[in-house]
Amino acid sequence: MSVSEELKRLHELHQAGALSDEEFARAKEKLLQGSPQAGGDFASDFGSLRRARNDRWLGGVCGGIGARTGVESWIWRLVFALFSATFGFGLLIYILLWIFVPEDEMTGI
């Protein structure tokens, strides 16, 4: 998808109320400052994933994924809970991410 199509999609989501003003601004900035390559490199995206220190219930995995993807962390918590209840492997994935994903560094304090 081209940058203009992505911007149009973000604008439509913002107008529909699916994205707050802050989320829209972050997503737009990320899109405009992103690399010119089409699509992201999964290895580098996964390598930049960090567990959250300030948005956590257990290990900060969902808070970190939420911060990286721009999706609210409660949605990721719901996804992990549904996968755990339905398929049984959501808890295993969460535990593996808790073990292998490093914690976010302290900033500002």
Short mmCIF file of C-alpha atoms in Angstrom, two decimals:
data_model
loop_
_atom_site.label_atom_id
_atom_site.label_comp_id
_atom_site.label_asym_id
_atom_site.label_seq_id
_atom_site.Cartn_x
_atom_site.Cartn_y
_atom_site.Cartn_z
CA MET A 1 0.00 0.00 0.00
CA SER A 2 1.37 3.44 -0.85
CA VAL A 3 1.92 6.19 1.70
CA SER A 4 -0.99 8.23 0.36
CA GLU A 5 -3.33 5.24 0.67
CA GLU A 6 -2.12 4.63 4.23
CA LEU A 7 -2.68 8.30 5.12
CA LYS A 8 -6.16 8.14 3.64
CA ARG A 9 -6.94 5.01 5.67
CA LEU A 10 -5.63 6.64 8.86
CA HIS A 11 -7.73 9.74 8.19
CA GLU A 12 -10.84 7.60 7.68
CA LEU A 13 -10.21 5.74 10.93
CA HIS A 14 -9.70 9.06 12.72
CA GLN A 15 -12.91 10.52 11.29
CA ALA A 16 -14.84 7.38 12.27
CA GLY A 17 -13.65 7.76 15.84
CA ALA A 18 -11.54 4.59 15.86
CA LEU A 19 -8.37 6.62 16.51
CA SER A 20 -7.99 9.43 19.03
CA ASP A 21 -6.23 12.64 18.04
CA GLU A 22 -3.05 11.48 19.77
CA GLU A 23 -3.13 8.03 18.15
CA PHE A 24 -3.75 9.57 14.75
CA ALA A 25 -0.83 12.00 15.17
CA ARG A 26 1.53 9.20 16.30
CA ALA A 27 0.51 6.89 13.45
CA LYS A 28 0.82 9.66 10.88
CA GLU A 29 4.26 10.69 12.18
CA LYS A 30 5.43 7.08 12.20
CA LEU A 31 4.17 6.57 8.65
CA LEU A 32 5.80 9.73 7.33
CA GLN A 33 9.13 9.12 9.10
CA GLY A 34 9.21 5.43 8.26
CA SER A 35 11.63 3.86 5.87
CA PRO A 36 10.78 3.97 2.16
CA GLN A 37 10.66 0.16 2.01
CA ALA A 38 7.29 -1.42 1.33
CA GLY A 39 6.21 -3.29 4.45
CA GLY A 40 8.23 -3.81 7.59
CA ASP A 41 10.92 -6.32 8.31
CA PHE A 42 9.48 -8.76 10.86
CA ALA A 43 12.83 -9.44 12.53
CA SER A 44 13.59 -5.77 13.12
CA ASP A 45 10.01 -5.10 14.26
CA PHE A 46 10.21 -7.96 16.76
CA GLY A 47 13.68 -6.89 17.85
CA SER A 48 12.40 -3.44 18.82
CA LEU A 49 9.56 -4.86 20.93
CA ARG A 50 9.91 -4.09 24.65
CA ARG A 51 7.77 -4.96 27.67
CA ALA A 52 6.11 -1.91 29.18
CA ARG A 53 6.99 -0.69 32.66
CA ASN A 54 4.08 1.69 33.13
CA ASP A 55 1.24 -0.20 31.38
CA ARG A 56 1.34 -3.67 32.88
CA TRP A 57 -0.79 -6.16 34.75
CA LEU A 58 1.62 -9.09 34.86
CA GLY A 59 4.73 -8.85 32.74
CA GLY A 60 4.08 -5.80 30.59
CA VAL A 61 3.82 -7.84 27.37
CA CYS A 62 0.45 -6.46 26.25
CA GLY A 63 1.43 -2.90 27.18
CA GLY A 64 4.59 -3.24 25.11
CA ILE A 65 2.78 -4.71 22.13
CA GLY A 66 0.15 -1.98 22.41
CA ALA A 67 2.79 0.75 22.45
CA ARG A 68 4.57 -0.78 19.44
CA THR A 69 1.43 -1.33 17.34
CA GLY A 70 -0.63 1.69 18.39
CA VAL A 71 -3.49 -0.58 19.51
CA GLU A 72 -4.80 -0.19 23.06
CA SER A 73 -3.23 -2.65 25.50
CA TRP A 74 -6.61 -3.86 26.79
CA ILE A 75 -7.36 -5.18 23.30
CA TRP A 76 -4.15 -7.23 23.37
CA ARG A 77 -5.07 -8.52 26.84
CA LEU A 78 -8.45 -9.58 25.49
CA VAL A 79 -6.80 -11.31 22.50
CA PHE A 80 -4.44 -13.27 24.77
CA ALA A 81 -7.34 -14.22 27.08
CA LEU A 82 -9.48 -15.38 24.15
CA PHE A 83 -6.64 -17.40 22.64
CA SER A 84 -5.97 -18.95 26.05
CA ALA A 85 -9.62 -19.87 26.59
CA THR A 86 -10.35 -20.96 23.03
CA PHE A 87 -7.20 -22.56 21.67
CA GLY A 88 -5.12 -22.97 24.81
CA PHE A 89 -1.89 -21.49 23.48
CA GLY A 90 -2.38 -17.81 24.36
CA LEU A 91 -0.93 -18.30 27.83
CA LEU A 92 2.08 -20.14 26.39
CA ILE A 93 2.78 -17.33 23.91
CA TYR A 94 2.41 -14.74 26.66
CA ILE A 95 4.86 -16.57 28.92
CA LEU A 96 7.38 -16.96 26.10
CA LEU A 97 7.14 -13.25 25.28
CA TRP A 98 7.50 -12.44 28.98
CA ILE A 99 10.71 -14.47 29.09
CA PHE A 100 12.33 -13.44 25.79
CA VAL A 101 11.24 -9.81 25.27
CA PRO A 102 13.40 -7.37 27.25
CA GLU A 103 11.84 -4.82 29.55
CA ASP A 104 11.64 -1.20 28.42
CA GLU A 105 14.38 1.03 29.77
CA MET A 106 13.49 3.68 32.33
CA THR A 107 13.11 7.07 30.70
CA GLY A 108 12.61 10.49 32.19
CA ILE A 109 12.59 9.64 35.90
#
